[in-house]
PDB file of C-alpha atoms in Angstrom:
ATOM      1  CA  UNK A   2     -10.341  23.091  -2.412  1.00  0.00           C
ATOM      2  CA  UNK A   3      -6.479  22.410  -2.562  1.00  0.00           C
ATOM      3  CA  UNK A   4      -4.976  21.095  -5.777  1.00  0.00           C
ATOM      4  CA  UNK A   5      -3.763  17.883  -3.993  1.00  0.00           C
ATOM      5  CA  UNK A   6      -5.778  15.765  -2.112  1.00  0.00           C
ATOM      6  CA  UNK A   7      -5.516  12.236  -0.908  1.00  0.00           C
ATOM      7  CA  UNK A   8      -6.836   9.381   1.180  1.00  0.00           C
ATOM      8  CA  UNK A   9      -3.820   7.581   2.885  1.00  0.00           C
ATOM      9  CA  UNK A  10      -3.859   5.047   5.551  1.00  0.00           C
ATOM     10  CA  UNK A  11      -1.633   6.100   8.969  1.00  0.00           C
ATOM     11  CA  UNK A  12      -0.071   2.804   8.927  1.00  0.00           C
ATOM     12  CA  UNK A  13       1.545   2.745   5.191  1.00  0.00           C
ATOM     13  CA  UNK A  14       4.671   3.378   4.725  1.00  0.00           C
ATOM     14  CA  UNK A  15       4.257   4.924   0.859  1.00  0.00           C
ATOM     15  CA  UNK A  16       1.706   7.149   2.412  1.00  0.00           C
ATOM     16  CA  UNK A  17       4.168   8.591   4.532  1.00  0.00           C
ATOM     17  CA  UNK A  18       6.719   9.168   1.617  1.00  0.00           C
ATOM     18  CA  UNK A  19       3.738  10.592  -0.703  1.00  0.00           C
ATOM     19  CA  UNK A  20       2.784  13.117   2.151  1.00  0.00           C
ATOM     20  CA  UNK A  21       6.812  13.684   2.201  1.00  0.00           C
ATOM     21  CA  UNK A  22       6.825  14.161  -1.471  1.00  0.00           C
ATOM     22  CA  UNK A  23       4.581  16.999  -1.473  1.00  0.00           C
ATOM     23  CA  UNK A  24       5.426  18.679   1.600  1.00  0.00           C
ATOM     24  CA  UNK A  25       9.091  18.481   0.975  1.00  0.00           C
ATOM     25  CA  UNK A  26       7.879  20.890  -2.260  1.00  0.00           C
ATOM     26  CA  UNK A  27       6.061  23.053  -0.138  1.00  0.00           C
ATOM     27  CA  UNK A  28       2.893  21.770  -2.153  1.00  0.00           C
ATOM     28  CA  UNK A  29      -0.441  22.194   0.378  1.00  0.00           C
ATOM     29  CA  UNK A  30      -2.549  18.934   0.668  1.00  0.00           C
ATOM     30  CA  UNK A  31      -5.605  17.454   2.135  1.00  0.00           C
ATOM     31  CA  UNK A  32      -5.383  13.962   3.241  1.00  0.00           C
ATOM     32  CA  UNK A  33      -7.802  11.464   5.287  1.00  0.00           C
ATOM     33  CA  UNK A  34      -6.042   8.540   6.851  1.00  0.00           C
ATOM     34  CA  UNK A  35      -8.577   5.841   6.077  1.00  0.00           C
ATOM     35  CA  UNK A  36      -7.638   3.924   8.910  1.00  0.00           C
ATOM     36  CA  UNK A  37      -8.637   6.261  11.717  1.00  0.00           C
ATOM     37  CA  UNK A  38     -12.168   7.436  10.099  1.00  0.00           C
ATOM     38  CA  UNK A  39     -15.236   6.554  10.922  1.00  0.00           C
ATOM     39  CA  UNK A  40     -17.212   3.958   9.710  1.00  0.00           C
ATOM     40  CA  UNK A  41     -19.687   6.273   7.564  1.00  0.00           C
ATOM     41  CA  UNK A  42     -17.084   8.613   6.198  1.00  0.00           C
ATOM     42  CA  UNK A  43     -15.110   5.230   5.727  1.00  0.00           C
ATOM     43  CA  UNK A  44     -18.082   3.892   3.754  1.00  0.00           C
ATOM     44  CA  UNK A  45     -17.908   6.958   1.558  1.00  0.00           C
ATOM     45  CA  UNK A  46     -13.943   7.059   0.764  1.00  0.00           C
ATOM     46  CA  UNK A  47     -14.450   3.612  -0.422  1.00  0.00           C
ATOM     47  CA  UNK A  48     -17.193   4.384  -2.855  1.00  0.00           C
ATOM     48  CA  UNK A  49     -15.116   6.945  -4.066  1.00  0.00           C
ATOM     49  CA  UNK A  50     -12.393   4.953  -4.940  1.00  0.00           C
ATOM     50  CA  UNK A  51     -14.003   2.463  -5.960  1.00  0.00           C
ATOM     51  CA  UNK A  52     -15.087   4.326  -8.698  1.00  0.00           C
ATOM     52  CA  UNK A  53     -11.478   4.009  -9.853  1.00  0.00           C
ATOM     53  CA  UNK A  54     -10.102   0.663  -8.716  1.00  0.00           C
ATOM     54  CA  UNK A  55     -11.280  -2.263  -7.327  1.00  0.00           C
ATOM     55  CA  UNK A  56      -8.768  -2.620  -4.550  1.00  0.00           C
ATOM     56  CA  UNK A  57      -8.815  -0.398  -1.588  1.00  0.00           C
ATOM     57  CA  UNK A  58      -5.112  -0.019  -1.872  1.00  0.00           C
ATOM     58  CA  UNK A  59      -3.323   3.428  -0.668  1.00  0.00           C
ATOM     59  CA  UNK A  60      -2.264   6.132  -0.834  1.00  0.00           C
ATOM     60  CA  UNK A  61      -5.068   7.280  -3.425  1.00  0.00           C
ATOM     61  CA  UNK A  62      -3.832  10.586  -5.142  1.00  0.00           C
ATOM     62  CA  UNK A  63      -6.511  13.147  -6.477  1.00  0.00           C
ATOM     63  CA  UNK A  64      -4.171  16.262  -8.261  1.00  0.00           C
ATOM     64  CA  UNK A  65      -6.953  18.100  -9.909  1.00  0.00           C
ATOM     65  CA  UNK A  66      -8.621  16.000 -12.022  1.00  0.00           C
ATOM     66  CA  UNK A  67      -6.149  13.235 -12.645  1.00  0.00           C
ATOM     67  CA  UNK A  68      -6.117   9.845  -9.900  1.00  0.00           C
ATOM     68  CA  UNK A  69      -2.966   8.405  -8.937  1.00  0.00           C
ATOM     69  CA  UNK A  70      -2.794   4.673  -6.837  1.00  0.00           C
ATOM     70  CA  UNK A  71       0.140   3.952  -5.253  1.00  0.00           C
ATOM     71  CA  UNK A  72       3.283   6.149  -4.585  1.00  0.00           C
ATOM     72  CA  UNK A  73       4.361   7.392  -7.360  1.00  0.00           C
ATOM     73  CA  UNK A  74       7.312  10.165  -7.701  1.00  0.00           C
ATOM     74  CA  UNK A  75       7.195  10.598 -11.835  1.00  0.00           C
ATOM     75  CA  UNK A  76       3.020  10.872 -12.046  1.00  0.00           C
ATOM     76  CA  UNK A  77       2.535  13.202  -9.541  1.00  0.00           C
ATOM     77  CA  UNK A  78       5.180  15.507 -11.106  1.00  0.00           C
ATOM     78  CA  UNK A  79       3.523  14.996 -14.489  1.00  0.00           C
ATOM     79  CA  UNK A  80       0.194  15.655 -13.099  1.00  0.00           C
ATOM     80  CA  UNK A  81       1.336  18.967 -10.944  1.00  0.00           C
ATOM     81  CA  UNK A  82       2.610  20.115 -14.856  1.00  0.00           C
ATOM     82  CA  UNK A  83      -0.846  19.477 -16.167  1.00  0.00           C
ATOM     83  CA  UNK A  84      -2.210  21.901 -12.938  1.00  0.00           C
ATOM     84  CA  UNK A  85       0.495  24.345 -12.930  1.00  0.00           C
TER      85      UNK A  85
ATOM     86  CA  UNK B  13       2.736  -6.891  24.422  1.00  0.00           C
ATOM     87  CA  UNK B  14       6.454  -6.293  23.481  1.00  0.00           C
ATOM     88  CA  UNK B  15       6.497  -5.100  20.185  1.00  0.00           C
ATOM     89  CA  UNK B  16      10.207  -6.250  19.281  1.00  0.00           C
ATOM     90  CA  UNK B  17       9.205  -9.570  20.447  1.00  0.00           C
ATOM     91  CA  UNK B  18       6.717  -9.720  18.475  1.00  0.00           C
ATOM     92  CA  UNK B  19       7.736  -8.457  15.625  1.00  0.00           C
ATOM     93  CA  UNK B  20      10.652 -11.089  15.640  1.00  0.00           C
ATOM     94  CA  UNK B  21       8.067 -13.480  16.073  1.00  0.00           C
ATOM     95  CA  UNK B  22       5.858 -12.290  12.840  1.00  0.00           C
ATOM     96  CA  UNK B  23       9.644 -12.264  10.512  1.00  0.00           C
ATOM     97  CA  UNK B  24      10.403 -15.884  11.513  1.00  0.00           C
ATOM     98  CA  UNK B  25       6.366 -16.665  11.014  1.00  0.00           C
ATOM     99  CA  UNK B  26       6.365 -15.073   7.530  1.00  0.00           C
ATOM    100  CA  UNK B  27       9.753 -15.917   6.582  1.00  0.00           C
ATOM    101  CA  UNK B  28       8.471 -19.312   6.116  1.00  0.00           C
ATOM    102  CA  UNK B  29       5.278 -18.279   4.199  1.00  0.00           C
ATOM    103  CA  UNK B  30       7.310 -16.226   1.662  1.00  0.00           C
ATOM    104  CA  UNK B  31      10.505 -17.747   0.884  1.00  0.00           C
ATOM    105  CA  UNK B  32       8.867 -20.856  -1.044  1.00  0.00           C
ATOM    106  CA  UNK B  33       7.095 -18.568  -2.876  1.00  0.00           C
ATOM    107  CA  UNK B  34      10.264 -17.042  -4.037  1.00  0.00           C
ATOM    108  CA  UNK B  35      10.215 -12.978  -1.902  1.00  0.00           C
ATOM    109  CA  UNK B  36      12.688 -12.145   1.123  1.00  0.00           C
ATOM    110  CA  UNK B  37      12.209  -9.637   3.616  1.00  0.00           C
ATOM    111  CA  UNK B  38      13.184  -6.098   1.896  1.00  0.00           C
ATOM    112  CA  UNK B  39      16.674  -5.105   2.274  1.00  0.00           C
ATOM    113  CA  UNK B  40      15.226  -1.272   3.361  1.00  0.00           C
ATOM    114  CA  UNK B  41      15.576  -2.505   6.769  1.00  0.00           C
ATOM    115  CA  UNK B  42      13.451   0.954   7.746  1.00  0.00           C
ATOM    116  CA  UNK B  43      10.252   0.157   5.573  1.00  0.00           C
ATOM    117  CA  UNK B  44      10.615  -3.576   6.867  1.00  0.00           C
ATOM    118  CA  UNK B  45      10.892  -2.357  10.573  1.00  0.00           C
ATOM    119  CA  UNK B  46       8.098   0.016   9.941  1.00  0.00           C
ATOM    120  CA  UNK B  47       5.737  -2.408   8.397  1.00  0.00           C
ATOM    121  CA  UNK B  48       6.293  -4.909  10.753  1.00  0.00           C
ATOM    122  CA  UNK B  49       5.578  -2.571  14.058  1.00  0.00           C
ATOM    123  CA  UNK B  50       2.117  -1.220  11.555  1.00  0.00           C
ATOM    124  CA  UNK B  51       1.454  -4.764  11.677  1.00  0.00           C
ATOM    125  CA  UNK B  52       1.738  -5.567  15.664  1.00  0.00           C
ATOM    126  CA  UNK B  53      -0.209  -2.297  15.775  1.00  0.00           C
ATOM    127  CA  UNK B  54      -2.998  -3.906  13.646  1.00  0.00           C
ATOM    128  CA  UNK B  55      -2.780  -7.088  15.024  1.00  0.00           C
ATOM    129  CA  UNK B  56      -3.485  -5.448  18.404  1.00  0.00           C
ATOM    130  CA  UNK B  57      -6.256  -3.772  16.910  1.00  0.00           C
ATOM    131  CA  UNK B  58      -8.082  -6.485  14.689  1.00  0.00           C
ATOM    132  CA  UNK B  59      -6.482  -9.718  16.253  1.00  0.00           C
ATOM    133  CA  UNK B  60      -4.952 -10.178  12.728  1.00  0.00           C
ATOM    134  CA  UNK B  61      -1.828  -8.766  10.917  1.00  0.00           C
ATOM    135  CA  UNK B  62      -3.512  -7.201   8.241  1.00  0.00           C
ATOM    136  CA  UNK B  63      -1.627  -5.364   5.216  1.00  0.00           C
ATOM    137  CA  UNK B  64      -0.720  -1.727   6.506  1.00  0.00           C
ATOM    138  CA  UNK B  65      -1.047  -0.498   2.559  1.00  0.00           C
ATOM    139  CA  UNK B  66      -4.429  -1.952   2.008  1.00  0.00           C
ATOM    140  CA  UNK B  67      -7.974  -0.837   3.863  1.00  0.00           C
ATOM    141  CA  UNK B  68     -10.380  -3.008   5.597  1.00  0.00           C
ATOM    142  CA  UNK B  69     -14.020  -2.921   4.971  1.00  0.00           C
ATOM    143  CA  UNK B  70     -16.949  -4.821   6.167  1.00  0.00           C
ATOM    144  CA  UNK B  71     -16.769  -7.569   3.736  1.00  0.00           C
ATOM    145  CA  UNK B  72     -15.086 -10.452   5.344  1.00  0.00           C
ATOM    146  CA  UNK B  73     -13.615 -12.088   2.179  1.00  0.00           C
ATOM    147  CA  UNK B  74     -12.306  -8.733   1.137  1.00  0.00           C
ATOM    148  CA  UNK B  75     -10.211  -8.342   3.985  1.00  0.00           C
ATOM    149  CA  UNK B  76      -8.988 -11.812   4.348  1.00  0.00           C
ATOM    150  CA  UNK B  77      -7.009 -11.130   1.282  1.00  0.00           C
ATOM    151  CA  UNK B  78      -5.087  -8.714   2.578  1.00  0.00           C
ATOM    152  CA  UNK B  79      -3.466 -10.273   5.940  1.00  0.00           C
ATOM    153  CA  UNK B  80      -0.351 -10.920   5.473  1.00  0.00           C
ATOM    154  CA  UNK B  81       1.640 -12.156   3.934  1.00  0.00           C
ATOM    155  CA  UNK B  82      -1.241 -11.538   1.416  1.00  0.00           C
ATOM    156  CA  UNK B  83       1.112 -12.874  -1.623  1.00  0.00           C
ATOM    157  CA  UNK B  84      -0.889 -15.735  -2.396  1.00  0.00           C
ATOM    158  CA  UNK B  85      -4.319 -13.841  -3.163  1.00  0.00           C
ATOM    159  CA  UNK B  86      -2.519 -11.208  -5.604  1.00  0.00           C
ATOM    160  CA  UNK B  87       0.585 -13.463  -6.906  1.00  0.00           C
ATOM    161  CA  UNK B  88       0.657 -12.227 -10.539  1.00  0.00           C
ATOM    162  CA  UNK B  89       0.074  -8.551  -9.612  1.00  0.00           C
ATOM    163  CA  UNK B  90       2.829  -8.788  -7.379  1.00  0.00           C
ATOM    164  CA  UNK B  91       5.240 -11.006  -9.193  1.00  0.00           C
ATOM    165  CA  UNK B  92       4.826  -8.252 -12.069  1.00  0.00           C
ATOM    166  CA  UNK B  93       5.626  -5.519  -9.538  1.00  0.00           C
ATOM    167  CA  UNK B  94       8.573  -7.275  -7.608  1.00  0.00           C
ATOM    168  CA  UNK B  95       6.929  -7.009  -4.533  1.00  0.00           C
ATOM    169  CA  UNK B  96       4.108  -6.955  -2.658  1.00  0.00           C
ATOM    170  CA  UNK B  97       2.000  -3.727  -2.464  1.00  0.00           C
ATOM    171  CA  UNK B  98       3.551  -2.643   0.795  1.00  0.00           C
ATOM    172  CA  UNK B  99       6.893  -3.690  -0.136  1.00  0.00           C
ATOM    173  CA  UNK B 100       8.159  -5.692   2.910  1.00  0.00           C
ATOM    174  CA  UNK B 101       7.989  -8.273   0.855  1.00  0.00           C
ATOM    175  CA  UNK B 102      10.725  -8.076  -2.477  1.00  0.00           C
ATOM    176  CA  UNK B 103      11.714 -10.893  -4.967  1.00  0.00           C
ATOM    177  CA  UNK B 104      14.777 -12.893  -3.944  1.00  0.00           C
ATOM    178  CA  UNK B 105      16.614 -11.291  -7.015  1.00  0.00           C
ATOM    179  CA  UNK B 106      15.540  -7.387  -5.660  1.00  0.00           C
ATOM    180  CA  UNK B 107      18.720  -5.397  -4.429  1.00  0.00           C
ATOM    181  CA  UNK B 108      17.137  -2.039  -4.715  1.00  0.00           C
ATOM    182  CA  UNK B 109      14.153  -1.896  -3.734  1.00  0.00           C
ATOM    183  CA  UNK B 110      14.127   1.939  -4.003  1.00  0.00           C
ATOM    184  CA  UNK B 111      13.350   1.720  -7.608  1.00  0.00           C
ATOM    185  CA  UNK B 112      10.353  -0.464  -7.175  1.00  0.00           C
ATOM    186  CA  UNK B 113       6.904   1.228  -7.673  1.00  0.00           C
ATOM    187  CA  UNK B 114       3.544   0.478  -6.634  1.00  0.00           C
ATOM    188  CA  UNK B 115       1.600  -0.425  -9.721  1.00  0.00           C
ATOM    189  CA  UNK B 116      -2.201  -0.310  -9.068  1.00  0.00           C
ATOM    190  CA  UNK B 117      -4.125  -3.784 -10.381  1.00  0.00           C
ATOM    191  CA  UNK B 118      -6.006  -2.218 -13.316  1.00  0.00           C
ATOM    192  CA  UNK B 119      -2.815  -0.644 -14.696  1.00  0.00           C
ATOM    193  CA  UNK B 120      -1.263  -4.320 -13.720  1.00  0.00           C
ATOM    194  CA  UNK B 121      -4.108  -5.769 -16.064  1.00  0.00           C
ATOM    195  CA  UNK B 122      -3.740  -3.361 -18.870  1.00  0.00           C
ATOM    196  CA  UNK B 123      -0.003  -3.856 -19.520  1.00  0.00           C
ATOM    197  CA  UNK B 124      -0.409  -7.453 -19.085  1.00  0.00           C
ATOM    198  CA  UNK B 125      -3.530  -7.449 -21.372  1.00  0.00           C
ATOM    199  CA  UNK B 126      -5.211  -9.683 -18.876  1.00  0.00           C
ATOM    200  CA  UNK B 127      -8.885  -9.119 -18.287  1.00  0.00           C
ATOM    201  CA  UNK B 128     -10.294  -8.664 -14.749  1.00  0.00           C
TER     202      UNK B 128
END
Protein backbone atom coordinates (compact mmCIF):
# COMPACT_ATOMS: atom_id res chain seq x y z
CA UNK A 1 0.00 0.00 0.00
CA UNK A 2 1.45 3.53 -0.90
CA UNK A 3 2.64 5.79 1.90
CA UNK A 4 0.03 8.49 0.93
CA UNK A 5 -3.38 7.93 0.59
CA UNK A 6 -6.43 10.09 0.55
CA UNK A 7 -10.15 10.50 0.03
CA UNK A 8 -10.77 13.84 -1.90
CA UNK A 9 -13.88 15.05 -3.45
CA UNK A 10 -13.52 15.94 -7.56
CA UNK A 11 -15.20 19.13 -6.97
CA UNK A 12 -12.79 20.79 -4.15
CA UNK A 13 -10.58 22.99 -4.95
CA UNK A 14 -7.90 22.09 -1.86
CA UNK A 15 -8.18 18.60 -3.13
CA UNK A 16 -6.83 19.57 -6.27
CA UNK A 17 -3.85 21.55 -4.69
CA UNK A 18 -3.21 18.51 -2.11
CA UNK A 19 -3.06 16.02 -5.14
CA UNK A 20 -0.68 18.95 -6.67
CA UNK A 21 1.32 19.00 -3.56
CA UNK A 22 2.34 15.53 -3.73
CA UNK A 23 2.64 14.97 -7.28
CA UNK A 24 4.57 18.11 -7.84
CA UNK A 25 7.22 16.01 -5.34
CA UNK A 26 7.01 13.09 -7.33
CA UNK A 27 5.39 11.45 -4.10
CA UNK A 28 2.94 8.29 -5.41
CA UNK A 29 -0.66 8.45 -3.95
CA UNK A 30 -3.92 6.72 -3.79
CA UNK A 31 -6.92 8.83 -3.74
CA UNK A 32 -10.89 8.15 -3.98
CA UNK A 33 -12.91 11.14 -5.02
CA UNK A 34 -15.83 10.73 -2.65
CA UNK A 35 -18.07 12.35 -4.86
CA UNK A 36 -18.06 9.95 -7.79
CA UNK A 37 -18.19 6.55 -5.57
CA UNK A 38 -20.73 4.51 -5.03
CA UNK A 39 -23.10 4.52 -2.49
CA UNK A 40 -21.62 1.36 -0.51
CA UNK A 41 -17.99 2.22 -0.88
CA UNK A 42 -19.34 5.83 -0.02
CA UNK A 43 -20.92 4.37 3.12
CA UNK A 44 -17.56 2.92 4.05
CA UNK A 45 -15.19 6.14 3.44
CA UNK A 46 -17.49 7.83 5.75
CA UNK A 47 -17.17 5.37 8.57
CA UNK A 48 -13.69 5.67 8.16
CA UNK A 49 -13.46 9.11 8.69
CA UNK A 50 -15.66 9.34 10.91
CA UNK A 51 -13.58 7.62 13.11
CA UNK A 52 -11.53 10.82 13.07
CA UNK A 53 -13.86 13.78 12.68
CA UNK A 54 -17.25 14.41 12.75
CA UNK A 55 -17.53 16.41 9.58
CA UNK A 56 -17.21 14.82 6.24
CA UNK A 57 -14.98 17.62 5.18
CA UNK A 58 -12.06 16.96 2.43
CA UNK A 59 -9.44 16.26 1.37
CA UNK A 60 -8.80 13.55 4.23
CA UNK A 61 -4.95 12.77 4.30
CA UNK A 62 -3.75 9.23 5.55
CA UNK A 63 0.52 9.47 5.39
CA UNK A 64 1.27 6.29 7.17
CA UNK A 65 -0.18 6.35 10.26
CA UNK A 66 -0.76 10.01 10.90
CA UNK A 67 -4.51 11.77 9.52
CA UNK A 68 -4.47 15.07 8.10
CA UNK A 69 -8.11 17.20 7.36
CA UNK A 70 -7.92 19.85 5.23
CA UNK A 71 -5.03 21.06 2.91
CA UNK A 72 -2.34 21.45 4.64
CA UNK A 73 1.34 22.25 3.11
CA UNK A 74 3.45 22.26 6.69
CA UNK A 75 1.70 18.75 8.14
CA UNK A 76 2.09 16.78 5.33
CA UNK A 77 5.81 17.72 5.13
CA UNK A 78 6.13 16.97 8.85
CA UNK A 79 4.37 13.77 8.48
CA UNK A 80 6.44 12.58 5.13
CA UNK A 81 9.67 13.28 7.84
CA UNK A 82 8.08 10.97 10.33
CA UNK A 83 7.79 8.18 7.12
CA UNK A 84 10.94 8.94 5.46
CA UNK B 1 -27.99 25.70 -18.61
CA UNK B 2 -25.30 28.44 -19.16
CA UNK B 3 -22.92 28.06 -16.62
CA UNK B 4 -21.55 31.81 -16.65
CA UNK B 5 -25.05 32.83 -16.31
CA UNK B 6 -25.51 31.08 -13.70
CA UNK B 7 -22.79 31.41 -11.89
CA UNK B 8 -23.34 35.30 -12.01
CA UNK B 9 -26.59 34.56 -10.80
CA UNK B 10 -25.34 32.36 -7.58
CA UNK B 11 -22.43 35.61 -6.74
CA UNK B 12 -25.21 38.24 -6.73
CA UNK B 13 -27.55 35.47 -4.72
CA UNK B 14 -24.81 34.85 -2.13
CA UNK B 15 -23.36 38.16 -2.11
CA UNK B 16 -26.32 39.14 -0.20
CA UNK B 17 -26.26 36.12 2.21
CA UNK B 18 -22.59 36.79 3.16
CA UNK B 19 -21.82 40.33 3.30
CA UNK B 20 -24.09 40.98 6.54
CA UNK B 21 -22.43 38.37 8.02
CA UNK B 22 -19.21 40.15 7.54
CA UNK B 23 -17.15 37.56 4.36
CA UNK B 24 -16.66 38.81 0.60
CA UNK B 25 -16.13 36.75 -2.26
CA UNK B 26 -12.23 35.63 -2.17
CA UNK B 27 -9.94 37.85 -3.95
CA UNK B 28 -8.27 34.35 -5.67
CA UNK B 29 -10.54 35.06 -8.43
CA UNK B 30 -9.43 31.24 -9.71
CA UNK B 31 -10.63 29.31 -6.49
CA UNK B 32 -13.82 31.66 -6.57
CA UNK B 33 -14.42 30.85 -10.35
CA UNK B 34 -13.73 27.27 -9.64
CA UNK B 35 -16.02 26.90 -6.73
CA UNK B 36 -18.67 28.60 -8.21
CA UNK B 37 -18.74 26.38 -11.67
CA UNK B 38 -18.31 23.01 -8.74
CA UNK B 39 -21.35 24.52 -7.51
CA UNK B 40 -23.59 24.88 -10.90
CA UNK B 41 -22.14 21.39 -11.41
CA UNK B 42 -23.77 20.25 -8.10
CA UNK B 43 -26.66 22.16 -8.38
CA UNK B 44 -27.28 20.34 -11.69
CA UNK B 45 -26.72 17.26 -9.99
CA UNK B 46 -28.66 17.55 -6.56
CA UNK B 47 -30.99 20.59 -7.44
CA UNK B 48 -29.01 22.40 -4.65
CA UNK B 49 -25.62 24.26 -4.50
CA UNK B 50 -24.08 22.22 -2.07
CA UNK B 51 -20.43 22.94 -0.57
CA UNK B 52 -17.84 21.44 -3.17
CA UNK B 53 -15.32 20.81 0.07
CA UNK B 54 -17.82 18.96 2.11
CA UNK B 55 -19.55 15.29 1.25
CA UNK B 56 -23.13 14.45 1.18
CA UNK B 57 -24.57 11.51 2.89
CA UNK B 58 -27.96 10.15 3.38
CA UNK B 59 -28.85 12.10 6.36
CA UNK B 60 -30.90 15.00 5.30
CA UNK B 61 -29.99 17.41 8.16
CA UNK B 62 -26.37 16.61 7.60
CA UNK B 63 -26.32 17.83 4.26
CA UNK B 64 -28.48 20.81 4.64
CA UNK B 65 -25.63 22.28 6.52
CA UNK B 66 -23.46 22.32 3.97
CA UNK B 67 -25.33 24.24 0.95
CA UNK B 68 -24.08 27.18 0.56
CA UNK B 69 -23.34 29.64 1.68
CA UNK B 70 -23.17 27.17 4.66
CA UNK B 71 -21.66 30.11 7.03
CA UNK B 72 -24.44 30.22 9.28
CA UNK B 73 -24.36 26.41 10.47
CA UNK B 74 -20.42 26.55 11.22
CA UNK B 75 -20.00 30.48 12.10
CA UNK B 76 -17.42 30.14 14.92
CA UNK B 77 -15.37 27.45 13.11
CA UNK B 78 -15.19 29.62 10.30
CA UNK B 79 -14.86 33.02 11.84
CA UNK B 80 -11.72 31.33 13.66
CA UNK B 81 -10.41 30.17 10.28
CA UNK B 82 -11.14 33.41 8.16
CA UNK B 83 -13.12 31.66 5.87
CA UNK B 84 -15.30 29.18 5.10
CA UNK B 85 -14.00 25.58 4.58
CA UNK B 86 -13.88 25.93 0.83
CA UNK B 87 -12.61 29.32 0.91
CA UNK B 88 -14.85 31.24 -1.58
CA UNK B 89 -15.95 32.78 1.13
CA UNK B 90 -12.97 35.17 3.15
CA UNK B 91 -13.48 37.82 5.95
CA UNK B 92 -13.93 41.38 4.68
CA UNK B 93 -10.46 42.20 6.31
CA UNK B 94 -8.67 38.94 4.21
CA UNK B 95 -6.17 40.25 1.45
CA UNK B 96 -4.31 37.04 1.15
CA UNK B 97 -6.10 34.46 1.19
CA UNK B 98 -3.12 32.23 0.22
CA UNK B 99 -2.06 32.04 3.76
CA UNK B 100 -5.36 30.85 5.04
CA UNK B 101 -5.56 27.12 6.06
CA UNK B 102 -8.24 24.75 6.46
CA UNK B 103 -8.49 23.97 10.13
CA UNK B 104 -10.56 20.77 10.74
CA UNK B 105 -13.52 21.35 13.64
CA UNK B 106 -11.96 19.17 16.36
CA UNK B 107 -8.60 20.95 16.06
CA UNK B 108 -11.03 24.26 15.86
CA UNK B 109 -12.47 23.00 19.33
CA UNK B 110 -9.23 22.14 20.94
CA UNK B 111 -7.48 25.51 20.47
CA UNK B 112 -10.56 27.24 21.36
CA UNK B 113 -11.07 24.91 24.40
CA UNK B 114 -14.68 24.63 23.43
CA UNK B 115 -16.33 21.28 23.92
CA UNK B 116 -18.25 19.57 21.08
Amino acid sequence: MKRVSMYTLSTCPWCRKTKKFFKDRNIPFDFIDYDLAGEQEQEKISDDMMKYTGHISFPFVRIGDKVIIGYNPEQYDEALKQVA
Amino acid sequence: MDVEARKKALRFMFRQVVEPLGYKFTPDEDTADFCLGQEVRLEQKHGVPYCPCQGLTKDHKHNIRIICPCIPYHREHFDYMKMCWCGLYVHKDVTDPGRLRQIPYEEFLKRTGRKP
